[in-house]
Each structure stands twice: as structure tokens, then as C-alpha cells.
Amino acid sequence: MKVKVVTRILEANDRIAEENRKKFSDAGVFVMNLMGAPGAGKTTLLERTIQALKPRMKIGVIEGDIVGSDDAERISALGVPVVQINTGGACHLDANMISEVLDELPLRDLDMLIIENVGNLVCPAEFRVGEDMKMMVLSVAEGHDKPLKYPLMFRESSALVLNKIDLLPYMNTDMHKVRNDSLALNPKLNIFEVSCTSGAGIDAWATWLSGLRS
Amino acid sequence: MKVKVVTRILEANDRIAEENRKKFSDAGVFVMNLMGAPGAGKTTLLERTIQALKPRMKIGVIEGDIVGSDDAERISALGVPVVQINTGGACHLDANMISEVLDELPLRDLDMLIIENVGNLVCPAEFRVGEDMKMMVLSVAEGHDKPLKYPLMFRESSALVLNKIDLLPYMNTDMHKVRNDSLALNPKLNIFEVSCTSGAGIDAWATWLSGLRS
């Protein structure tokens, strides 16, 4: 019974995701679903990415949080269009939530739409929202055992950004293991190492991302 | 319709949680539900807590993970009884999962049972499993905005362990804000600052915890 309900929810979600996909495609906007655990640094990476890409392309943002609008305010300060979704209690964004806010964004004026999901390494990876690609941020402070413990998100992502590398000297995270276990789950995964604090690695990441658009 | 289904699931869960509660009470075991984001340091805190309390009390552990048994093996190495639950894909433990493994543990021989939940700041707080108390671990590397973004877990927890304080010199986490925002959500919250790496604060935390049993 429980499984049946979940299946129906996922099927309904995929149908709406497909409608979103068509709207994005018609508007010519590339859509990225940005995922990661609470505190991985998703919003800060988003700020750095927008700063790096703003001279080259028009970016819009959808912020997903359970409550509050702190993240949307941070992004709005960069002068890009942003909409905040509050899920109420849900631990992920779904296609319907995205569908309901699309009219709030100037899709046809955008080159790229970045959707920041709720902080969670599990459920966001299960719910398509109509994106062209999923990517995830992992803070090196989360430790090297995450790929094996939360495999679906690593499998579903096209890119993995390893953030907070400025903290590596002060911890015993085995980066070799993170990379190996991630690539074992997903051999096509593009891995980037960055520090949003120092700015290290941001250019390489942003350049790769902008190349996907063309 | 969706809300109706969710309500029914939560009601069924609470009924089974109540049955678990009775079994724990009959066996005279104090049960703690340990929650936190991926990489907050739940398992390492559990190791340190067991090391500190083992001379004083008999502890058993239930480990919750989506896949794998790494955490259960780490705990088993400390010589305490442990059972691993794999949720398959579910982002939290529920009362039924706990109910199904209770026969695997020598409940009557235990003083305390610690249930380590799936790494997630959202859903674990919604599902009672029959525990006497919920507590959460927050890594200071997750940043100071977590109480306002994931309020339910802060409200539901009796204790908040702020972990990885050895990293504070290398980041700009505002501990004053973490404490204030947490206490605004939950004025009865007991807050501890620890470093599982250096051992700082572990004794104070373990002593407080052992006092709950008596």
C-alpha cells in the first residue's frame, strides 16, 4: 500500500516535470537542479557562480527552503531575478512546486535557471523538476563516507562540487576516497574542488558550467 | 488527497511508536533518537559517548542508514550490541522499522538505547519511534543559519550538540547567532559544544546524558 502511494506520487511528479521541461526548452533556458546537504554551501556556491557568470549570461534562480527567504534575499542582492519557494515541511522540491512559480520568472530573457533544492542528500535526487542537469555540492567537512551512504544523489548528478577545500588542512577527510567512491557510483561524474571562501576553483567550475549552455 | 495520505502514515507511525515506547519502558531502557545532517558527526559523537559512558552503563545502538553497514561496524568495534537498519531509500527511520529489529537487541540488559537516524535535518524530526528524547548534532561547519532554516528539529530536540568546534578558528560561523536562534525556537534546549576530534566538551555532554537515566 505504502509503495503504491509513493509510485503514484512519483509518476504524477514526472508528468509535471515533463511539462516544465517543455516550457524551459521553448524558452531556450538551461536548467540546473542544485542539491546538497544542509550547510554544504549551496547558496554561497550559487553566489560565487553568479558573480563569475553574470558578465557572460543571464541567470535566474529559484530558491527552495522549508521556511524563510534568507537565501532569496542573498541572491536578489546580486541583481538577478529570484523566486523563493517555501515547502512548508517537505524535504525536497517537486515538479509541481516549480510549475507554480514559473510565471514569476522572465524565462525567455534567461540563459540559465538555477534551482537550489532543500538541504538534503536523499529525497531531492528522487524528484525530477524538469531540469537539464542535476549537480550536487559536498562540503569536505562532511567526511569521506558520503558517496557510499547516499549513493543515489551521486548517481543522479552530472557534476560534484567539493566545497570548503580551505578546511582540508584541519581535518582528516580522504579526498582520494571521496573521488574514487563517487566515480565508482557514476563514472561520468565531473568533479570540481572549490573554496567559496578563498575563491579557489570557482573559475574552472563556472567555465565548465557556462560551456554546457552552448 | 496528499495531505490525507501523509496524515494516515503519521497516525499509523505514532501508534507503533507507542507500542515501542511500552516495550522500552517495560525493559527499563532509556531511548535516545540521535539526529543530524549528513556529515554532522553523529557516528563519531556516538563513539565518543559510548567510550565515555561504557564504564557507567550498558548501551545498545540501532544504526539507521539508507544502505551499508559501515556505521554499525564502527560501533560494534566498541563492544556494544548494535543492529543496522537499511531504509532502502527512505530519508528517515520510522516506528515500524524500529519495531522490527527490537528482538535483535537484549533490551532488558541495557540501560540506554541510542538510535542513530538517517542523516537529514528534516523528516527524522517528524517521525516518533518510541524514544524518551530526541537530540541533534549540528556541525559548526554547516553555518549559523540552520536553526531558522530547519526549525522543527531544533524544536523537537531536548539537546543540541554543536560539534567540530576545533574548526571554529578557520570559519566565520557566528556561534552567538546559532545559540540565540536555537533558544528562540526552543527555550528548554540544552546546548553543548564539543569536538569529537580533540575530545573537548565530551565529558560534560556524557555526564549530562548519563544523569537523564537515573
XYZ file of C-alpha atoms in Angstrom:
428
model
C 0.000 0.000 0.000
C 2.703 2.433 1.026
C 4.782 1.609 -2.053
C 1.752 2.060 -4.272
C 1.133 5.558 -2.974
C 4.778 6.527 -3.454
C 4.773 5.196 -7.002
C 1.708 7.217 -7.865
C 3.267 10.353 -6.419
C 6.460 9.836 -8.436
C 4.515 9.196 -11.652
C 2.451 12.354 -11.193
C 5.644 14.270 -10.458
C 7.345 13.031 -13.623
C 4.376 14.100 -15.734
C 4.567 17.665 -14.402
C 8.357 17.642 -14.693
C 7.931 16.850 -18.396
C 5.613 19.867 -18.797
C 8.164 22.086 -17.050
C 10.868 20.605 -19.314
C 8.902 21.647 -22.383
C 8.434 25.212 -21.075
C 12.150 25.520 -20.361
C 13.020 24.148 -23.781
C 10.576 26.519 -25.541
C 12.090 29.457 -23.655
C 15.626 28.350 -24.531
C 16.757 28.280 -20.906
C 19.199 25.728 -19.483
C 18.038 24.482 -16.079
C 20.226 23.136 -13.298
C 18.947 21.475 -10.109
C 21.447 22.279 -7.330
C 21.401 19.795 -4.454
C 23.388 19.066 -1.304
C 23.177 18.552 2.449
C 22.328 21.395 4.848
C 25.418 23.547 5.236
C 27.303 22.155 2.219
C 27.500 25.703 0.894
C 24.880 25.611 -1.865
C 23.849 29.264 -1.586
C 27.407 30.531 -1.287
C 28.459 28.498 -4.343
C 25.447 29.955 -6.142
C 26.568 33.487 -5.231
C 30.110 32.807 -6.484
C 28.799 31.162 -9.657
C 26.505 34.090 -10.440
C 29.327 36.564 -9.834
C 31.570 34.609 -12.225
C 28.964 34.104 -14.962
C 26.966 37.327 -14.809
C 29.126 39.103 -17.411
C 28.607 36.166 -19.789
C 24.980 35.118 -19.345
C 21.596 35.978 -17.837
C 20.849 33.826 -14.811
C 17.650 33.368 -12.816
C 17.214 31.489 -9.556
C 14.533 29.540 -7.712
C 15.321 29.099 -4.011
C 13.821 26.144 -2.162
C 13.621 26.197 1.627
C 11.268 24.800 4.217
C 10.707 28.275 5.657
C 12.145 31.753 5.279
C 13.559 33.863 2.460
C 17.149 34.479 3.607
C 18.663 32.720 0.599
C 16.462 34.558 -1.912
C 17.468 37.861 -0.334
C 21.162 36.967 -0.651
C 20.695 36.126 -4.346
C 18.489 39.135 -5.050
C 21.303 41.387 -3.789
C 23.321 40.225 -6.819
C 20.739 41.741 -9.163
C 19.350 38.556 -10.683
C 15.675 37.532 -10.748
C 14.857 35.127 -7.932
C 11.762 33.405 -6.550
C 11.599 31.779 -3.116
C 9.597 28.583 -2.642
C 8.723 27.577 0.925
C 7.880 23.883 1.063
C 6.192 24.184 4.465
C 7.644 20.937 5.724
C 8.591 18.952 2.644
C 12.233 17.887 2.469
C 12.600 18.396 -1.301
C 11.254 20.394 -4.217
C 8.896 18.647 -6.596
C 7.853 19.432 -10.155
C 4.540 20.962 -9.114
C 6.185 23.486 -6.792
C 8.407 24.580 -9.689
C 5.471 24.694 -12.098
C 3.576 27.049 -9.802
C 6.289 29.730 -9.749
C 7.392 29.682 -13.396
C 5.189 32.657 -14.293
C 7.115 34.738 -11.756
C 10.338 34.468 -13.767
C 11.242 36.073 -17.126
C 12.143 32.674 -18.621
C 12.603 33.927 -22.191
C 15.140 36.502 -21.047
C 17.255 33.921 -19.207
C 20.136 31.779 -20.420
C 20.245 29.670 -17.290
C 17.894 28.919 -14.407
C 19.427 27.507 -11.247
C 17.082 25.784 -8.806
C 18.515 25.473 -5.302
C 16.864 22.495 -3.644
C 16.163 21.965 0.071
C 19.266 20.885 2.009
C 19.023 17.086 1.967
C 21.191 14.323 0.464
C 18.271 11.931 -0.024
C 14.882 12.886 -1.476
C 15.795 15.755 -3.824
C 17.562 13.178 -6.023
C 14.296 11.241 -6.446
C 12.140 14.098 -7.716
C 12.713 15.426 -11.226
C 11.609 19.031 -11.635
C 12.195 19.387 -15.387
C 15.909 20.183 -15.170
C 18.571 19.644 -17.852
C 21.052 18.510 -15.256
C 21.376 17.789 -11.569
C 24.501 18.687 -9.638
C 25.487 18.408 -6.018
C 27.696 20.207 -3.536
C 29.514 18.240 -0.840
C 31.443 20.024 1.878
C 34.740 18.288 2.642
C 33.803 18.842 6.315
C 31.039 16.247 5.842
C 33.658 13.481 5.651
C 34.637 10.939 3.016
C 31.927 8.351 3.654
C 29.072 10.214 1.961
C 29.139 8.623 -1.545
C 28.620 5.126 -0.146
C 25.951 6.279 2.313
C 23.884 8.471 -0.023
C 24.567 6.846 -3.423
C 21.500 7.981 -5.385
C 22.432 11.656 -5.412
C 25.946 10.847 -6.640
C 24.462 8.632 -9.374
C 21.943 11.243 -10.497
C 24.336 14.200 -10.601
C 26.333 15.284 -13.634
C 28.691 17.352 -11.508
C 30.009 17.121 -7.962
C 31.460 20.261 -6.400
C 33.660 19.503 -3.399
C 33.432 22.702 -1.370
C 35.348 24.188 1.589
C 38.730 22.770 0.482
C 40.342 25.579 2.532
C 39.429 23.440 5.582
C 41.314 20.328 4.372
C 44.488 21.040 6.393
C 42.438 20.906 9.601
C 40.604 17.613 9.063
C 41.239 14.028 8.029
C 38.896 13.803 5.043
C 40.343 11.362 2.488
C 39.750 13.157 -0.826
C 41.085 10.191 -2.780
C 38.334 8.029 -1.280
C 35.645 10.632 -1.981
C 36.687 10.789 -5.639
C 37.083 7.034 -6.095
C 33.795 6.117 -4.416
C 31.937 8.848 -6.319
C 33.341 7.744 -9.678
C 32.614 4.090 -8.886
C 28.947 5.070 -8.489
C 28.954 7.364 -11.513
C 31.917 7.158 -13.923
C 30.662 10.185 -15.893
C 30.640 12.486 -12.852
C 32.543 15.751 -13.359
C 34.302 16.604 -10.104
C 35.420 20.104 -9.092
C 37.257 21.198 -5.950
C 36.467 24.708 -4.764
C 36.613 27.012 -1.801
C 33.833 29.571 -1.831
C 35.736 31.383 0.929
C 39.045 31.809 -0.910
C 37.609 31.615 -4.432
C 39.883 28.709 -5.399
C 38.476 26.580 -8.211
C 35.462 28.790 -8.893
C 36.658 29.890 -12.342
C 37.172 26.314 -13.553
C 33.734 25.315 -12.299
C 31.981 28.367 -13.777
C 33.735 27.986 -17.124
C 32.682 24.331 -17.368
C 29.115 25.247 -16.437
C 28.870 28.051 -18.982
C 30.089 25.651 -21.666
C 27.026 23.448 -21.147
C 24.736 26.236 -22.284
C 26.108 26.471 -25.821
C -5.515 13.935 -1.030
C -1.762 14.117 -0.496
C -2.242 15.579 2.995
C -4.729 12.846 3.841
C -2.235 10.114 2.968
C 0.514 11.771 4.951
C -1.775 12.151 7.968
C -2.662 8.478 7.861
C 1.010 7.500 7.666
C 1.860 9.688 10.649
C -1.064 8.328 12.687
C -0.060 4.727 11.968
C 3.515 5.609 12.868
C 2.515 7.130 16.205
C 0.521 4.034 17.112
C 3.553 1.783 16.548
C 5.815 4.290 18.318
C 3.557 3.979 21.353
C 3.950 0.178 21.288
C 7.738 0.565 21.094
C 7.553 3.055 23.963
C 5.791 0.496 26.136
C 8.400 -2.186 25.345
C 11.239 0.203 26.213
C 9.515 1.209 29.415
C 8.866 -2.419 30.430
C 12.531 -3.241 29.800
C 13.670 -0.212 31.792
C 15.762 1.192 28.959
C 16.163 4.908 28.236
C 15.927 5.578 24.498
C 17.516 8.481 22.627
C 16.850 9.349 18.975
C 20.064 10.887 17.579
C 19.510 13.134 14.556
C 21.529 15.495 12.378
C 22.541 16.344 8.818
C 24.855 14.114 6.778
C 28.402 14.686 7.988
C 27.447 16.448 11.235
C 29.425 13.792 13.084
C 26.622 11.665 14.529
C 28.523 8.359 14.466
C 31.733 9.874 15.806
C 29.814 11.548 18.645
C 28.188 8.190 19.330
C 31.617 6.528 19.525
C 32.897 9.167 21.951
C 29.718 8.975 24.032
C 29.925 5.189 24.310
C 33.615 5.393 25.290
C 32.759 7.910 27.997
C 29.699 6.094 29.359
C 30.663 2.429 28.965
C 32.191 2.175 32.445
C 28.973 3.592 33.915
C 26.145 1.970 31.913
C 25.183 -0.644 29.353
C 24.461 0.900 25.980
C 22.927 -0.591 22.842
C 22.677 1.014 19.412
C 20.418 0.942 16.371
C 22.089 2.387 13.271
C 19.901 3.828 10.515
C 21.315 4.259 7.018
C 19.916 4.124 3.523
C 22.459 1.465 2.552
C 25.542 -0.150 4.049
C 26.722 -1.184 7.491
C 29.856 0.943 7.962
C 28.443 2.739 10.993
C 27.285 -0.471 12.694
C 30.769 -1.943 12.216
C 32.357 1.136 13.802
C 30.039 0.832 16.821
C 30.385 -2.952 17.068
C 34.160 -2.498 17.396
C 33.449 -0.783 20.744
C 31.932 -3.995 22.092
C 28.319 -2.856 22.416
C 25.294 -4.592 20.857
C 24.283 -2.923 17.598
C 21.737 -3.530 14.844
C 21.894 -1.899 11.417
C 18.683 -0.841 9.669
C 18.877 -0.112 5.944
C 15.930 2.018 4.879
C 16.419 1.248 1.178
C 15.644 4.766 0.090
C 13.700 6.325 2.932
C 15.205 9.504 4.361
C 14.289 8.770 7.997
C 13.620 5.944 10.433
C 10.023 5.241 11.368
C 8.489 3.386 14.300
C 7.828 0.243 12.291
C 11.478 -0.128 11.259
C 12.469 0.105 14.924
C 9.748 -2.325 15.956
C 11.036 -4.932 13.520
C 14.559 -5.044 14.974
C 13.778 -4.867 18.697
C 14.019 -8.651 19.116
C 17.635 -8.467 17.930
C 18.677 -6.427 20.971
C 19.000 -7.540 24.632
C 16.698 -4.709 25.781
C 16.428 -5.885 29.396
C 20.211 -5.871 29.783
C 20.523 -2.288 28.545
C 20.428 0.981 30.433
C 20.310 3.104 27.306
C 19.468 2.544 23.650
C 20.746 5.113 21.168
C 19.079 5.186 17.752
C 21.167 6.948 15.106
C 18.795 8.260 12.472
C 19.456 8.789 8.749
C 21.462 11.955 8.050
C 18.749 14.544 7.378
C 17.662 17.750 9.142
C 14.034 17.459 8.042
C 11.953 14.270 8.178
C 13.538 12.412 11.125
C 12.057 15.109 13.379
C 8.529 14.246 12.167
C 8.576 10.535 12.934
C 8.436 9.382 16.545
C 9.987 5.961 17.058
C 9.117 5.483 20.745
C 12.076 7.412 22.144
C 12.323 9.158 25.533
C 14.162 12.058 23.970
C 15.328 13.410 20.656
C 18.675 15.155 20.305
C 20.537 16.622 17.363
C 24.110 17.191 16.291
C 24.999 20.270 14.255
C 28.492 20.707 12.844
C 29.698 24.290 13.172
C 30.929 23.864 9.577
C 27.270 23.831 8.491
C 26.995 27.543 9.246
C 24.877 29.624 11.603
C 21.677 29.784 9.540
C 20.465 26.250 10.237
C 18.054 26.875 13.179
C 15.945 29.299 11.139
C 16.010 27.069 8.044
C 15.239 23.726 9.709
C 13.256 24.807 12.778
C 11.296 21.615 13.521
C 14.334 19.559 14.517
C 15.513 22.310 16.883
C 12.025 22.470 18.399
C 11.728 18.706 18.853
C 15.180 18.142 20.365
C 15.953 18.202 24.081
C 19.664 18.610 23.415
C 21.747 20.249 20.691
C 25.380 19.199 20.376
C 27.437 21.716 18.414
C 30.248 19.583 17.003
C 33.622 20.258 15.321
C 34.359 23.359 17.424
C 38.061 22.732 16.667
C 37.274 24.190 13.208
C 35.904 27.492 14.554
C 39.163 29.430 14.079
C 39.037 28.676 10.331
C 35.482 29.758 9.571
C 33.087 32.613 10.195
C 30.273 30.724 11.924
C 28.529 33.042 14.398
C 28.041 30.796 17.449
C 26.136 33.523 19.271
C 23.539 33.505 16.474
C 23.315 29.703 16.466
C 22.631 29.684 20.206
C 20.190 32.593 20.161
C 18.171 31.350 17.211
C 18.068 27.818 18.648
C 16.897 29.012 22.050
C 14.300 31.296 20.451
C 12.804 28.196 18.803
C 13.151 26.044 21.905
C 13.919 27.788 25.216
C 14.371 24.429 27.003
C 17.100 23.241 24.627
C 20.287 22.050 26.363
C 23.261 23.148 24.254
C 26.700 21.532 24.350
C 29.834 22.476 22.412
C 32.149 19.588 21.589
C 34.967 18.499 19.340
C 34.904 14.772 18.693
C 38.415 15.191 17.243
C 40.053 16.795 20.277
C 37.617 15.400 22.852
C 36.726 18.866 24.160
C 33.305 19.014 25.793
C 32.622 15.271 25.582
C 32.768 14.723 29.340
C 30.225 17.457 30.059
C 27.870 16.091 27.413
C 28.229 12.460 28.560
C 27.751 13.378 32.208
C 24.549 15.281 31.429
C 23.276 12.385 29.330
C 24.003 9.761 31.979
C 22.108 11.873 34.511
C 18.897 11.505 32.473
C 18.882 7.769 33.062
C 18.547 7.959 36.818
